[in-house]
PDB file of N, CA, C and O in Angstrom:
ATOM      1  N   UNK A   1     124.829  98.256  88.952  1.00  0.00           N
ATOM      2  CA  UNK A   1     125.008  97.120  88.090  1.00  0.00           C
ATOM      3  C   UNK A   1     123.630  96.535  87.805  1.00  0.00           C
ATOM      4  O   UNK A   1     122.869  96.259  88.709  1.00  0.00           O
ATOM      5  N   UNK A   2     123.312  96.388  86.527  1.00  0.00           N
ATOM      6  CA  UNK A   2     122.021  95.821  86.168  1.00  0.00           C
ATOM      7  C   UNK A   2     121.972  94.325  86.406  1.00  0.00           C
ATOM      8  O   UNK A   2     121.058  93.815  87.027  1.00  0.00           O
ATOM      9  N   UNK A   3     122.937  93.616  85.887  1.00  0.00           N
ATOM     10  CA  UNK A   3     123.018  92.174  86.108  1.00  0.00           C
ATOM     11  C   UNK A   3     124.307  91.858  86.854  1.00  0.00           C
ATOM     12  O   UNK A   3     125.381  92.270  86.426  1.00  0.00           O
ATOM     13  N   UNK A   4     124.207  91.118  87.938  1.00  0.00           N
ATOM     14  CA  UNK A   4     125.429  90.807  88.691  1.00  0.00           C
ATOM     15  C   UNK A   4     126.289  89.784  87.957  1.00  0.00           C
ATOM     16  O   UNK A   4     125.778  88.882  87.302  1.00  0.00           O
ATOM     17  N   UNK A   5     127.593  89.951  88.069  1.00  0.00           N
ATOM     18  CA  UNK A   5     128.493  88.970  87.478  1.00  0.00           C
ATOM     19  C   UNK A   5     129.077  88.055  88.551  1.00  0.00           C
ATOM     20  O   UNK A   5     130.030  87.348  88.324  1.00  0.00           O
ATOM     21  N   UNK A   6     128.464  88.085  89.722  1.00  0.00           N
ATOM     22  CA  UNK A   6     128.886  87.205  90.811  1.00  0.00           C
ATOM     23  C   UNK A   6     127.634  86.612  91.461  1.00  0.00           C
ATOM     24  O   UNK A   6     126.571  86.636  90.864  1.00  0.00           O
ATOM     25  N   UNK A   7     127.748  86.137  92.659  1.00  0.00           N
ATOM     26  CA  UNK A   7     126.623  85.441  93.287  1.00  0.00           C
ATOM     27  C   UNK A   7     125.842  86.340  94.252  1.00  0.00           C
ATOM     28  O   UNK A   7     125.192  85.845  95.153  1.00  0.00           O
ATOM     29  N   UNK A   8     125.873  87.647  94.041  1.00  0.00           N
ATOM     30  CA  UNK A   8     125.187  88.573  94.933  1.00  0.00           C
ATOM     31  C   UNK A   8     124.054  89.288  94.197  1.00  0.00           C
ATOM     32  O   UNK A   8     124.204  90.427  93.775  1.00  0.00           O
ATOM     33  N   UNK A   9     122.900  88.645  94.049  1.00  0.00           N
ATOM     34  CA  UNK A   9     121.804  89.286  93.314  1.00  0.00           C
ATOM     35  C   UNK A   9     121.277  90.539  94.009  1.00  0.00           C
ATOM     36  O   UNK A   9     120.694  91.393  93.365  1.00  0.00           O
ATOM     37  N   UNK A  10     121.492  90.659  95.309  1.00  0.00           N
ATOM     38  CA  UNK A  10     120.997  91.826  96.025  1.00  0.00           C
ATOM     39  C   UNK A  10     121.701  93.114  95.599  1.00  0.00           C
ATOM     40  O   UNK A  10     121.265  94.199  95.956  1.00  0.00           O
ATOM     41  N   UNK A  11     122.748  93.005  94.796  1.00  0.00           N
ATOM     42  CA  UNK A  11     123.440  94.174  94.289  1.00  0.00           C
ATOM     43  C   UNK A  11     122.906  94.631  92.929  1.00  0.00           C
ATOM     44  O   UNK A  11     123.307  95.673  92.433  1.00  0.00           O
ATOM     45  N   UNK A  12     122.002  93.873  92.338  1.00  0.00           N
ATOM     46  CA  UNK A  12     121.516  94.201  91.000  1.00  0.00           C
ATOM     47  C   UNK A  12     120.342  95.167  91.055  1.00  0.00           C
ATOM     48  O   UNK A  12     119.574  95.205  92.020  1.00  0.00           O
ATOM     49  N   UNK A  13     120.200  95.929  89.999  1.00  0.00           N
ATOM     50  CA  UNK A  13     119.071  96.847  89.884  1.00  0.00           C
ATOM     51  C   UNK A  13     117.774  96.065  89.688  1.00  0.00           C
ATOM     52  O   UNK A  13     116.724  96.479  90.174  1.00  0.00           O
ATOM     53  N   UNK A  14     117.831  94.921  89.025  1.00  0.00           N
ATOM     54  CA  UNK A  14     116.635  94.094  88.856  1.00  0.00           C
ATOM     55  C   UNK A  14     116.073  93.658  90.211  1.00  0.00           C
ATOM     56  O   UNK A  14     114.873  93.763  90.449  1.00  0.00           O
ATOM     57  N   UNK A  15     116.917  93.166  91.069  1.00  0.00           N
ATOM     58  CA  UNK A  15     116.470  92.707  92.383  1.00  0.00           C
ATOM     59  C   UNK A  15     115.935  93.880  93.209  1.00  0.00           C
ATOM     60  O   UNK A  15     114.847  93.811  93.775  1.00  0.00           O
ATOM     61  N   UNK A  16     116.706  94.952  93.268  1.00  0.00           N
ATOM     62  CA  UNK A  16     116.284  96.098  94.058  1.00  0.00           C
ATOM     63  C   UNK A  16     115.049  96.762  93.469  1.00  0.00           C
ATOM     64  O   UNK A  16     114.200  97.263  94.203  1.00  0.00           O
ATOM     65  N   UNK A  17     114.932  96.744  92.146  1.00  0.00           N
ATOM     66  CA  UNK A  17     113.732  97.263  91.512  1.00  0.00           C
ATOM     67  C   UNK A  17     112.496  96.469  91.902  1.00  0.00           C
ATOM     68  O   UNK A  17     111.412  97.025  92.066  1.00  0.00           O
ATOM     69  N   UNK A  18     112.664  95.176  92.089  1.00  0.00           N
ATOM     70  CA  UNK A  18     111.524  94.348  92.524  1.00  0.00           C
ATOM     71  C   UNK A  18     111.086  94.728  93.936  1.00  0.00           C
ATOM     72  O   UNK A  18     109.902  94.675  94.258  1.00  0.00           O
ATOM     73  N   UNK A  19     112.032  95.144  94.771  1.00  0.00           N
ATOM     74  CA  UNK A  19     111.684  95.587  96.124  1.00  0.00           C
ATOM     75  C   UNK A  19     110.903  96.900  96.083  1.00  0.00           C
ATOM     76  O   UNK A  19     109.943  97.081  96.841  1.00  0.00           O
ATOM     77  N   UNK A  20     111.293  97.787  95.182  1.00  0.00           N
ATOM     78  CA  UNK A  20     110.560  99.048  95.023  1.00  0.00           C
ATOM     79  C   UNK A  20     109.160  98.763  94.496  1.00  0.00           C
ATOM     80  O   UNK A  20     108.175  99.328  94.984  1.00  0.00           O
ATOM     81  N   UNK A  21     109.052  97.867  93.520  1.00  0.00           N
ATOM     82  CA  UNK A  21     107.728  97.491  93.000  1.00  0.00           C
ATOM     83  C   UNK A  21     106.849  96.879  94.083  1.00  0.00           C
ATOM     84  O   UNK A  21     105.656  97.161  94.158  1.00  0.00           O
ATOM     85  N   UNK A  22     107.438  96.059  94.911  1.00  0.00           N
ATOM     86  CA  UNK A  22     106.687  95.435  96.010  1.00  0.00           C
ATOM     87  C   UNK A  22     106.102  96.504  96.929  1.00  0.00           C
ATOM     88  O   UNK A  22     104.935  96.422  97.320  1.00  0.00           O
ATOM     89  N   UNK A  23     106.889  97.506  97.247  1.00  0.00           N
ATOM     90  CA  UNK A  23     106.405  98.595  98.102  1.00  0.00           C
ATOM     91  C   UNK A  23     105.342  99.422  97.386  1.00  0.00           C
ATOM     92  O   UNK A  23     104.359  99.823  97.997  1.00  0.00           O
ATOM     93  N   UNK A  24     105.519  99.654  96.096  1.00  0.00           N
ATOM     94  CA  UNK A  24     104.527 100.414  95.351  1.00  0.00           C
ATOM     95  C   UNK A  24     103.209  99.649  95.206  1.00  0.00           C
ATOM     96  O   UNK A  24     102.149 100.262  95.104  1.00  0.00           O
ATOM     97  N   UNK A  25     103.267  98.345  95.207  1.00  0.00           N
ATOM     98  CA  UNK A  25     102.030  97.568  95.145  1.00  0.00           C
ATOM     99  C   UNK A  25     101.244  97.680  96.443  1.00  0.00           C
ATOM    100  O   UNK A  25     100.017  97.593  96.440  1.00  0.00           O
ATOM    101  N   UNK A  26     101.932  97.869  97.551  1.00  0.00           N
ATOM    102  CA  UNK A  26     101.255  98.029  98.836  1.00  0.00           C
ATOM    103  C   UNK A  26     100.648  99.428  98.973  1.00  0.00           C
ATOM    104  O   UNK A  26      99.581  99.584  99.548  1.00  0.00           O
ATOM    105  N   UNK A  27     101.354 100.429  98.489  1.00  0.00           N
ATOM    106  CA  UNK A  27     100.898 101.823  98.525  1.00  0.00           C
ATOM    107  C   UNK A  27     101.118 102.381  97.123  1.00  0.00           C
ATOM    108  O   UNK A  27     102.221 102.810  96.801  1.00  0.00           O
ATOM    109  N   UNK A  28     100.068 102.395  96.306  1.00  0.00           N
ATOM    110  CA  UNK A  28     100.211 102.640  94.875  1.00  0.00           C
ATOM    111  C   UNK A  28     100.748 104.019  94.517  1.00  0.00           C
ATOM    112  O   UNK A  28     101.361 104.182  93.475  1.00  0.00           O
ATOM    113  N   UNK A  29     100.560 105.016  95.355  1.00  0.00           N
ATOM    114  CA  UNK A  29     101.047 106.357  95.042  1.00  0.00           C
ATOM    115  C   UNK A  29     101.717 106.929  96.287  1.00  0.00           C
ATOM    116  O   UNK A  29     101.089 107.016  97.341  1.00  0.00           O
ATOM    117  N   UNK A  30     102.998 107.295  96.142  1.00  0.00           N
ATOM    118  CA  UNK A  30     103.772 107.791  97.279  1.00  0.00           C
ATOM    119  C   UNK A  30     104.694 108.912  96.833  1.00  0.00           C
ATOM    120  O   UNK A  30     105.088 108.972  95.671  1.00  0.00           O
ATOM    121  N   UNK A  31     105.067 109.754  97.773  1.00  0.00           N
ATOM    122  CA  UNK A  31     106.097 110.756  97.515  1.00  0.00           C
ATOM    123  C   UNK A  31     107.445 110.036  97.401  1.00  0.00           C
ATOM    124  O   UNK A  31     107.660 109.015  98.048  1.00  0.00           O
ATOM    125  N   UNK A  32     108.347 110.581  96.601  1.00  0.00           N
ATOM    126  CA  UNK A  32     109.645 109.936  96.351  1.00  0.00           C
ATOM    127  C   UNK A  32     110.385 109.679  97.666  1.00  0.00           C
ATOM    128  O   UNK A  32     110.861 108.569  97.912  1.00  0.00           O
ATOM    129  N   UNK A  33     110.474 110.687  98.524  1.00  0.00           N
ATOM    130  CA  UNK A  33     111.264 110.523  99.740  1.00  0.00           C
ATOM    131  C   UNK A  33     110.566 109.645 100.777  1.00  0.00           C
ATOM    132  O   UNK A  33     111.222 108.945 101.542  1.00  0.00           O
ATOM    133  N   UNK A  34     109.235 109.644 100.788  1.00  0.00           N
ATOM    134  CA  UNK A  34     108.514 108.718 101.669  1.00  0.00           C
ATOM    135  C   UNK A  34     108.760 107.276 101.230  1.00  0.00           C
ATOM    136  O   UNK A  34     108.990 106.393 102.059  1.00  0.00           O
ATOM    137  N   UNK A  35     108.716 107.058  99.930  1.00  0.00           N
ATOM    138  CA  UNK A  35     108.996 105.727  99.390  1.00  0.00           C
ATOM    139  C   UNK A  35     110.419 105.312  99.722  1.00  0.00           C
ATOM    140  O   UNK A  35     110.657 104.181 100.163  1.00  0.00           O
ATOM    141  N   UNK A  36     111.362 106.229  99.556  1.00  0.00           N
ATOM    142  CA  UNK A  36     112.753 105.901  99.873  1.00  0.00           C
ATOM    143  C   UNK A  36     112.925 105.555 101.346  1.00  0.00           C
ATOM    144  O   UNK A  36     113.610 104.583 101.681  1.00  0.00           O
ATOM    145  N   UNK A  37     112.296 106.304 102.238  1.00  0.00           N
ATOM    146  CA  UNK A  37     112.438 106.010 103.670  1.00  0.00           C
ATOM    147  C   UNK A  37     111.860 104.639 104.026  1.00  0.00           C
ATOM    148  O   UNK A  37     112.423 103.926 104.856  1.00  0.00           O
ATOM    149  N   UNK A  38     110.767 104.267 103.380  1.00  0.00           N
ATOM    150  CA  UNK A  38     110.214 102.926 103.619  1.00  0.00           C
ATOM    151  C   UNK A  38     111.170 101.846 103.120  1.00  0.00           C
ATOM    152  O   UNK A  38     111.407 100.849 103.805  1.00  0.00           O
ATOM    153  N   UNK A  39     111.696 102.042 101.922  1.00  0.00           N
ATOM    154  CA  UNK A  39     112.630 101.076 101.343  1.00  0.00           C
ATOM    155  C   UNK A  39     113.902 101.011 102.178  1.00  0.00           C
ATOM    156  O   UNK A  39     114.424  99.930 102.462  1.00  0.00           O
ATOM    157  N   UNK A  40     114.417 102.155 102.587  1.00  0.00           N
ATOM    158  CA  UNK A  40     115.651 102.221 103.380  1.00  0.00           C
ATOM    159  C   UNK A  40     115.478 101.496 104.714  1.00  0.00           C
ATOM    160  O   UNK A  40     116.362 100.756 105.147  1.00  0.00           O
ATOM    161  N   UNK A  41     114.331 101.695 105.364  1.00  0.00           N
ATOM    162  CA  UNK A  41     114.130 101.064 106.673  1.00  0.00           C
ATOM    163  C   UNK A  41     113.954  99.547 106.559  1.00  0.00           C
ATOM    164  O   UNK A  41     114.357  98.816 107.457  1.00  0.00           O
ATOM    165  N   UNK A  42     113.390  99.075 105.460  1.00  0.00           N
ATOM    166  CA  UNK A  42     113.161  97.642 105.308  1.00  0.00           C
ATOM    167  C   UNK A  42     114.359  96.905 104.712  1.00  0.00           C
ATOM    168  O   UNK A  42     114.655  95.788 105.113  1.00  0.00           O
ATOM    169  N   UNK A  43     115.023  97.528 103.736  1.00  0.00           N
ATOM    170  CA  UNK A  43     116.044  96.807 102.973  1.00  0.00           C
ATOM    171  C   UNK A  43     117.421  97.449 102.993  1.00  0.00           C
ATOM    172  O   UNK A  43     118.345  96.930 102.385  1.00  0.00           O
ATOM    173  N   UNK A  44     117.556  98.598 103.638  1.00  0.00           N
ATOM    174  CA  UNK A  44     118.835  99.307 103.741  1.00  0.00           C
ATOM    175  C   UNK A  44     119.448  99.591 102.365  1.00  0.00           C
ATOM    176  O   UNK A  44     120.625  99.385 102.137  1.00  0.00           O
ATOM    177  N   UNK A  45     118.620 100.060 101.453  1.00  0.00           N
ATOM    178  CA  UNK A  45     119.053 100.370 100.098  1.00  0.00           C
ATOM    179  C   UNK A  45     119.637 101.789 100.070  1.00  0.00           C
ATOM    180  O   UNK A  45     119.081 102.697 100.688  1.00  0.00           O
ATOM    181  N   UNK A  46     120.717 101.969  99.343  1.00  0.00           N
ATOM    182  CA  UNK A  46     121.308 103.299  99.233  1.00  0.00           C
ATOM    183  C   UNK A  46     120.454 104.182  98.315  1.00  0.00           C
ATOM    184  O   UNK A  46     119.704 103.679  97.463  1.00  0.00           O
ATOM    185  N   UNK A  47     120.587 105.484  98.471  1.00  0.00           N
ATOM    186  CA  UNK A  47     119.800 106.408  97.654  1.00  0.00           C
ATOM    187  C   UNK A  47     120.171 106.330  96.169  1.00  0.00           C
ATOM    188  O   UNK A  47     119.266 106.319  95.328  1.00  0.00           O
ATOM    189  N   UNK A  48     121.457 106.247  95.809  1.00  0.00           N
ATOM    190  CA  UNK A  48     121.774 106.094  94.377  1.00  0.00           C
ATOM    191  C   UNK A  48     121.174 104.825  93.762  1.00  0.00           C
ATOM    192  O   UNK A  48     120.674 104.855  92.632  1.00  0.00           O
ATOM    193  N   UNK A  49     121.192 103.732  94.501  1.00  0.00           N
ATOM    194  CA  UNK A  49     120.579 102.491  94.009  1.00  0.00           C
ATOM    195  C   UNK A  49     119.081 102.668  93.852  1.00  0.00           C
ATOM    196  O   UNK A  49     118.487 102.240  92.857  1.00  0.00           O
ATOM    197  N   UNK A  50     118.461 103.320  94.818  1.00  0.00           N
ATOM    198  CA  UNK A  50     117.019 103.592  94.757  1.00  0.00           C
ATOM    199  C   UNK A  50     116.678 104.411  93.516  1.00  0.00           C
ATOM    200  O   UNK A  50     115.730 104.099  92.793  1.00  0.00           O
ATOM    201  N   UNK A  51     117.463 105.439  93.248  1.00  0.00           N
ATOM    202  CA  UNK A  51     117.199 106.285  92.082  1.00  0.00           C
ATOM    203  C   UNK A  51     117.419 105.523  90.774  1.00  0.00           C
ATOM    204  O   UNK A  51     116.656 105.699  89.817  1.00  0.00           O
ATOM    205  N   UNK A  52     118.431 104.661  90.734  1.00  0.00           N
ATOM    206  CA  UNK A  52     118.625 103.818  89.544  1.00  0.00           C
ATOM    207  C   UNK A  52     117.436 102.891  89.337  1.00  0.00           C
ATOM    208  O   UNK A  52     117.018 102.638  88.202  1.00  0.00           O
ATOM    209  N   UNK A  53     116.893 102.373  90.426  1.00  0.00           N
ATOM    210  CA  UNK A  53     115.706 101.511  90.335  1.00  0.00           C
ATOM    211  C   UNK A  53     114.522 102.283  89.777  1.00  0.00           C
ATOM    212  O   UNK A  53     113.799 101.777  88.915  1.00  0.00           O
ATOM    213  N   UNK A  54     114.315 103.515  90.272  1.00  0.00           N
ATOM    214  CA  UNK A  54     113.216 104.319  89.749  1.00  0.00           C
ATOM    215  C   UNK A  54     113.420 104.627  88.270  1.00  0.00           C
ATOM    216  O   UNK A  54     112.465 104.577  87.486  1.00  0.00           O
ATOM    217  N   UNK A  55     114.647 104.920  87.869  1.00  0.00           N
ATOM    218  CA  UNK A  55     114.939 105.155  86.448  1.00  0.00           C
ATOM    219  C   UNK A  55     114.613 103.919  85.622  1.00  0.00           C
ATOM    220  O   UNK A  55     113.981 104.010  84.564  1.00  0.00           O
ATOM    221  N   UNK A  56     115.052 102.759  86.103  1.00  0.00           N
ATOM    222  CA  UNK A  56     114.805 101.515  85.381  1.00  0.00           C
ATOM    223  C   UNK A  56     113.305 101.215  85.299  1.00  0.00           C
ATOM    224  O   UNK A  56     112.793 100.837  84.238  1.00  0.00           O
ATOM    225  N   UNK A  57     112.586 101.402  86.404  1.00  0.00           N
ATOM    226  CA  UNK A  57     111.146 101.144  86.411  1.00  0.00           C
ATOM    227  C   UNK A  57     110.414 102.100  85.476  1.00  0.00           C
ATOM    228  O   UNK A  57     109.434 101.722  84.835  1.00  0.00           O
ATOM    229  N   UNK A  58     110.905 103.329  85.381  1.00  0.00           N
ATOM    230  CA  UNK A  58     110.325 104.284  84.436  1.00  0.00           C
ATOM    231  C   UNK A  58     110.589 103.830  82.993  1.00  0.00           C
ATOM    232  O   UNK A  58     109.694 103.868  82.146  1.00  0.00           O
ATOM    233  N   UNK A  59     111.806 103.403  82.724  1.00  0.00           N
ATOM    234  CA  UNK A  59     112.161 102.991  81.361  1.00  0.00           C
ATOM    235  C   UNK A  59     111.373 101.778  80.884  1.00  0.00           C
ATOM    236  O   UNK A  59     111.075 101.660  79.693  1.00  0.00           O
ATOM    237  N   UNK A  60     111.042 100.882  81.800  1.00  0.00           N
ATOM    238  CA  UNK A  60     110.264  99.702  81.395  1.00  0.00           C
ATOM    239  C   UNK A  60     108.760  99.939  81.569  1.00  0.00           C
ATOM    240  O   UNK A  60     107.967  99.009  81.480  1.00  0.00           O
ATOM    241  N   UNK A  61     108.399 101.194  81.842  1.00  0.00           N
ATOM    242  CA  UNK A  61     106.992 101.614  81.939  1.00  0.00           C
ATOM    243  C   UNK A  61     106.242 100.905  83.065  1.00  0.00           C
ATOM    244  O   UNK A  61     105.082 100.530  82.902  1.00  0.00           O
ATOM    245  N   UNK A  62     106.910 100.732  84.197  1.00  0.00           N
ATOM    246  CA  UNK A  62     106.274 100.127  85.366  1.00  0.00           C
ATOM    247  C   UNK A  62     105.898 101.154  86.418  1.00  0.00           C
ATOM    248  O   UNK A  62     105.005 100.921  87.224  1.00  0.00           O
ATOM    249  N   UNK A  63     106.607 102.271  86.425  1.00  0.00           N
ATOM    250  CA  UNK A  63     106.328 103.332  87.402  1.00  0.00           C
ATOM    251  C   UNK A  63     106.544 104.676  86.732  1.00  0.00           C
ATOM    252  O   UNK A  63     107.310 104.789  85.769  1.00  0.00           O
ATOM    253  N   UNK A  64     105.848 105.658  87.231  1.00  0.00           N
ATOM    254  CA  UNK A  64     106.051 107.007  86.719  1.00  0.00           C
ATOM    255  C   UNK A  64     106.174 107.979  87.888  1.00  0.00           C
ATOM    256  O   UNK A  64     105.666 107.736  88.980  1.00  0.00           O
ATOM    257  N   UNK A  65     106.885 109.054  87.630  1.00  0.00           N
ATOM    258  CA  UNK A  65     107.102 110.090  88.629  1.00  0.00           C
ATOM    259  C   UNK A  65     106.619 111.399  88.023  1.00  0.00           C
ATOM    260  O   UNK A  65     107.064 111.780  86.934  1.00  0.00           O
ATOM    261  N   UNK A  66     105.723 112.087  88.717  1.00  0.00           N
ATOM    262  CA  UNK A  66     105.242 113.355  88.179  1.00  0.00           C
ATOM    263  C   UNK A  66     106.118 114.517  88.652  1.00  0.00           C
ATOM    264  O   UNK A  66     107.067 114.327  89.416  1.00  0.00           O
ATOM    265  N   UNK A  67     105.797 115.697  88.198  1.00  0.00           N
ATOM    266  CA  UNK A  67     106.598 116.886  88.516  1.00  0.00           C
ATOM    267  C   UNK A  67     106.535 117.266  89.992  1.00  0.00           C
ATOM    268  O   UNK A  67     107.398 117.997  90.473  1.00  0.00           O
ATOM    269  N   UNK A  68     105.518 116.793  90.706  1.00  0.00           N
ATOM    270  CA  UNK A  68     105.373 117.110  92.120  1.00  0.00           C
ATOM    271  C   UNK A  68     106.058 116.099  93.027  1.00  0.00           C
ATOM    272  O   UNK A  68     105.973 116.203  94.245  1.00  0.00           O
ATOM    273  N   UNK A  69     106.713 115.082  92.449  1.00  0.00           N
ATOM    274  CA  UNK A  69     107.450 114.100  93.240  1.00  0.00           C
ATOM    275  C   UNK A  69     106.642 112.892  93.675  1.00  0.00           C
ATOM    276  O   UNK A  69     107.061 112.156  94.557  1.00  0.00           O
ATOM    277  N   UNK A  70     105.506 112.655  93.046  1.00  0.00           N
ATOM    278  CA  UNK A  70     104.701 111.474  93.347  1.00  0.00           C
ATOM    279  C   UNK A  70     105.121 110.327  92.453  1.00  0.00           C
ATOM    280  O   UNK A  70     105.244 110.476  91.241  1.00  0.00           O
ATOM    281  N   UNK A  71     105.332 109.166  93.049  1.00  0.00           N
ATOM    282  CA  UNK A  71     105.676 107.945  92.316  1.00  0.00           C
ATOM    283  C   UNK A  71     104.450 107.050  92.350  1.00  0.00           C
ATOM    284  O   UNK A  71     103.847 106.854  93.408  1.00  0.00           O
ATOM    285  N   UNK A  72     104.065 106.510  91.185  1.00  0.00           N
ATOM    286  CA  UNK A  72     102.943 105.585  91.164  1.00  0.00           C
ATOM    287  C   UNK A  72     103.162 104.517  90.115  1.00  0.00           C
ATOM    288  O   UNK A  72     103.941 104.688  89.173  1.00  0.00           O
ATOM    289  N   UNK A  73     102.475 103.419  90.314  1.00  0.00           N
ATOM    290  CA  UNK A  73     102.548 102.312  89.353  1.00  0.00           C
ATOM    291  C   UNK A  73     101.827 102.696  88.075  1.00  0.00           C
ATOM    292  O   UNK A  73     100.815 103.397  88.095  1.00  0.00           O
ATOM    293  N   UNK A  74     102.342 102.240  86.969  1.00  0.00           N
ATOM    294  CA  UNK A  74     101.655 102.409  85.694  1.00  0.00           C
ATOM    295  C   UNK A  74     100.677 101.257  85.520  1.00  0.00           C
ATOM    296  O   UNK A  74     100.921 100.144  85.974  1.00  0.00           O
ATOM    297  N   UNK A  75      99.578 101.560  84.870  1.00  0.00           N
ATOM    298  CA  UNK A  75      98.589 100.484  84.670  1.00  0.00           C
ATOM    299  C   UNK A  75      98.744  99.811  83.341  1.00  0.00           C
ATOM    300  O   UNK A  75      99.508 100.153  82.514  1.00  0.00           O
TER     301      UNK A  75
END
């Protein structure tokens, strides 16, 4: 769900995407699964939600993923 229709913002892709961005700001370039393990250990985010966040961040040109599985912030 992109925008929550209830009072649980932690279920939205916007909120979870901000958590992924926060982690990417600390370590600007990471492998997809390393990034997921960090996010999972800190915020207990599911893998489908994580992938939706990466898709959303790619669409808004905030992060990119190369063919080798590296995720990095866009400048």
